[in-house]
Short mmCIF file of C-alpha atoms in Angstrom, two decimals:
data_model
loop_
_atom_site.label_atom_id
_atom_site.label_comp_id
_atom_site.label_asym_id
_atom_site.label_seq_id
_atom_site.Cartn_x
_atom_site.Cartn_y
_atom_site.Cartn_z
CA PHE A 1 8.57 14.90 21.09
CA SER A 2 7.89 16.55 18.03
CA LYS A 3 8.27 19.97 17.34
CA VAL A 4 7.30 22.13 14.48
CA VAL A 5 10.24 23.82 13.23
CA ASN A 6 9.16 26.36 10.71
CA GLN A 7 6.34 27.29 9.08
CA LEU A 8 6.23 27.94 5.31
CA PRO A 9 3.78 29.36 2.33
CA ALA A 10 0.50 28.45 2.15
CA TYR A 11 0.05 24.60 3.18
CA THR A 12 3.87 23.50 4.06
CA SER A 13 5.21 22.45 7.04
CA ILE A 14 8.62 20.66 8.77
CA ARG A 15 8.63 18.74 11.64
CA TYR A 16 11.56 16.56 13.39
CA GLN A 17 11.37 14.47 16.13
CA VAL A 18 14.03 12.82 18.27
CA TYR A 19 13.62 9.43 20.05
CA PRO A 20 14.61 8.89 23.57
CA SER A 21 17.84 6.47 25.00
CA ASN A 22 17.38 4.10 27.59
CA ARG A 23 20.39 1.93 29.92
CA THR A 24 20.67 -1.04 27.84
CA ARG A 25 19.80 0.05 24.12
CA ASN A 26 21.30 3.22 22.84
CA SER A 27 19.08 4.93 20.20
CA PHE A 28 19.40 7.87 18.50
CA GLY A 29 16.65 9.55 15.89
CA PHE A 30 14.83 11.88 14.13
CA GLY A 31 12.76 12.37 11.32
CA LEU A 32 11.84 15.81 8.34
CA ASN A 33 8.29 15.98 7.31
CA LEU A 34 7.59 17.89 4.10
CA ASP A 35 3.96 18.44 2.83
CA TYR A 36 3.29 20.69 -0.08
CA THR A 37 -0.07 21.71 -1.83
CA PHE A 38 0.82 23.12 -4.99
CA SER A 39 -2.86 23.60 -5.74
CA PRO A 40 -6.27 22.07 -4.78
CA ASN A 41 -5.40 19.08 -7.23
CA PHE A 42 -1.58 18.60 -6.72
CA GLN A 43 -0.46 18.01 -3.56
CA ALA A 44 3.32 16.04 -2.41
CA SER A 45 4.66 14.69 0.79
CA LEU A 46 8.55 13.78 1.77
CA SER A 47 9.34 12.57 4.88
CA TYR A 48 12.77 11.04 5.89
CA ALA A 49 14.09 9.30 9.11
CA TYR A 50 17.60 8.44 10.44
CA LYS A 51 17.38 5.75 13.01
CA ARG A 52 20.50 5.04 14.97
CA ALA A 53 20.36 1.85 16.81
CA ARG A 54 22.53 -0.14 19.00
CA ALA A 55 23.03 -3.00 21.80
CA GLY A 56 26.25 -2.71 22.90
CA ASP A 57 28.48 -2.83 19.65
CA PHE A 58 25.76 -4.44 17.54
CA SER A 59 22.99 -3.04 15.52
CA ILE A 60 19.75 -3.37 16.35
CA PRO A 61 18.00 -6.48 14.14
CA TYR A 62 14.95 -5.13 11.41
CA THR A 63 16.18 -1.30 12.11
CA PRO A 64 17.34 0.67 8.77
CA GLU A 65 19.56 3.59 9.23
CA HIS A 66 17.72 6.03 7.03
CA SER A 67 14.40 5.75 5.50
CA PHE A 68 12.12 7.50 2.59
CA PHE A 69 8.79 7.59 1.99
CA GLY A 70 7.48 10.48 -1.07
CA TYR A 71 4.24 10.75 -3.31
CA PHE A 72 2.51 12.76 -5.28
CA GLN A 73 -1.06 13.12 -5.97
CA TYR A 74 -3.92 13.93 -8.13
CA SER A 75 -7.20 14.82 -6.78
CA TYR A 76 -10.80 16.73 -8.27
CA GLU A 77 -13.47 16.98 -6.88
CA SER A 78 -16.79 17.77 -8.38
CA THR A 79 -18.15 21.46 -7.12
CA LYS A 80 -20.99 19.72 -5.39
CA LYS A 81 -18.35 17.45 -3.81
CA GLU A 82 -21.30 14.98 -5.24
CA TYR A 83 -17.90 12.46 -6.63
CA GLY A 84 -13.96 12.73 -6.38
CA LEU A 85 -11.53 11.71 -8.19
CA LYS A 86 -7.48 10.90 -6.68
CA LEU A 87 -3.99 9.83 -8.37
CA ARG A 88 -1.48 8.50 -6.28
CA LEU A 89 2.35 7.96 -7.00
CA GLU A 90 4.36 6.16 -4.03
CA GLN A 91 8.22 6.20 -3.39
CA GLU A 92 9.74 4.71 -0.58
CA TYR A 93 13.34 3.40 0.19
CA ILE A 94 14.79 1.35 3.20
CA SER A 95 18.28 1.31 3.67
CA LYS A 96 20.80 -1.57 4.12
CA ARG A 97 19.85 -2.91 7.49
CA TYR A 98 20.62 -6.21 9.59
CA LEU A 99 18.15 -9.53 9.94
CA ALA A 100 19.45 -11.23 13.01
CA ASP A 101 21.04 -10.22 15.66
CA TYR A 102 24.99 -9.99 15.88
CA ASN A 103 25.26 -8.88 12.06
CA GLN A 104 25.33 -11.94 10.70
CA ASP A 105 22.34 -11.11 8.14
CA ARG A 106 22.69 -7.43 6.46
CA VAL A 107 20.39 -6.81 3.61
CA PRO A 108 20.72 -4.52 0.84
CA PHE A 109 18.59 -1.54 0.61
CA VAL A 110 14.94 -1.30 -1.14
CA LEU A 111 13.55 1.10 -3.61
CA LEU A 112 9.53 0.02 -3.75
CA PHE A 113 6.99 2.56 -5.84
CA ASN A 114 3.36 2.01 -5.54
CA SER A 115 0.12 3.51 -6.35
CA LYS A 116 -3.57 3.96 -6.11
CA ILE A 117 -6.67 5.37 -7.83
CA THR A 118 -9.50 5.69 -5.76
CA LEU A 119 -13.13 6.83 -6.70
CA ARG A 120 -15.54 8.67 -4.54
CA LEU A 121 -19.17 8.71 -5.66
CA LEU A 122 -21.35 10.45 -2.91
CA ASP A 123 -20.14 8.31 0.25
CA LEU A 124 -18.70 5.30 -1.68
CA ARG A 125 -15.29 5.11 -2.63
CA PHE A 126 -13.96 2.61 -4.81
CA TYR A 127 -10.05 2.06 -4.66
CA TYR A 128 -7.17 -0.14 -6.84
CA ILE A 129 -4.05 0.00 -5.32
CA ILE A 130 -0.78 -1.83 -6.70
CA GLU A 131 2.10 -2.26 -4.70
CA ASN A 132 5.68 -3.40 -5.36
CA ILE A 133 5.10 -1.96 -8.86
CA THR A 134 8.68 -2.76 -10.27
CA ASP A 135 8.48 -6.26 -8.37
CA GLU A 136 11.13 -5.88 -6.59
CA VAL A 137 12.59 -8.81 -4.36
CA TYR A 138 13.38 -7.75 -0.50
CA ARG A 139 13.24 -9.05 2.80
CA THR A 140 12.14 -6.98 6.19
CA ARG A 141 13.06 -9.99 8.53
CA GLY A 142 14.25 -13.88 8.41
CA GLU A 143 14.57 -15.89 5.70
CA PHE A 144 11.30 -14.72 3.73
CA ASN A 145 11.36 -12.99 0.76
CA MET A 146 8.43 -10.09 0.70
CA SER A 147 5.65 -10.98 -1.86
CA GLY A 148 6.30 -9.62 -5.05
CA ARG A 149 4.03 -6.97 -6.84
CA THR A 150 0.23 -6.93 -6.05
CA PHE A 151 -2.54 -5.79 -6.57
CA TRP A 152 -5.51 -4.88 -4.03
CA PHE A 153 -9.22 -3.29 -4.54
CA GLY A 154 -11.87 -2.97 -3.13
CA PHE A 155 -14.62 -0.32 -1.37
CA SER A 156 -15.57 1.57 1.74
CA TRP A 157 -18.97 3.29 2.11
CA ASP A 158 -19.53 6.14 5.47
CA PHE A 159 -22.04 6.26 7.32
CA TYR A 160 -23.28 9.14 8.39
CA ASP A 161 -26.13 9.69 11.38
#
């Protein structure tokens, strides 16, 4: 279930979640989320999740015990909402985790940085994304490394009747 713990002043909320357990696997966790709007142009968000997932005496693979995500964003819209600009910097932390059953392959934590630029003209949005800015080498599953720094660009167009 999810519950709002506290409503702080102006555009801020803190939330937490509790995950259920079953008979064959024991899992416990919670998440916290904090969103804050400094002004109409500056927003920030922080979220943290703790997960303890075990099958007997072993940790369940692929499940980091701690994960953290945050971003800081600048956004601007023209007074007639004809165009807009968003600049966003993200940070993600994934703690140590096991990549195989029975704790055979443990990988270290990873800290990633991403960025996104979005330009909106009426209902047309152009975007440019850089993932893994620092070109960090890491794995999420199995033997293969995740791709290093990647670049994405494109557009989206909203159609209205």
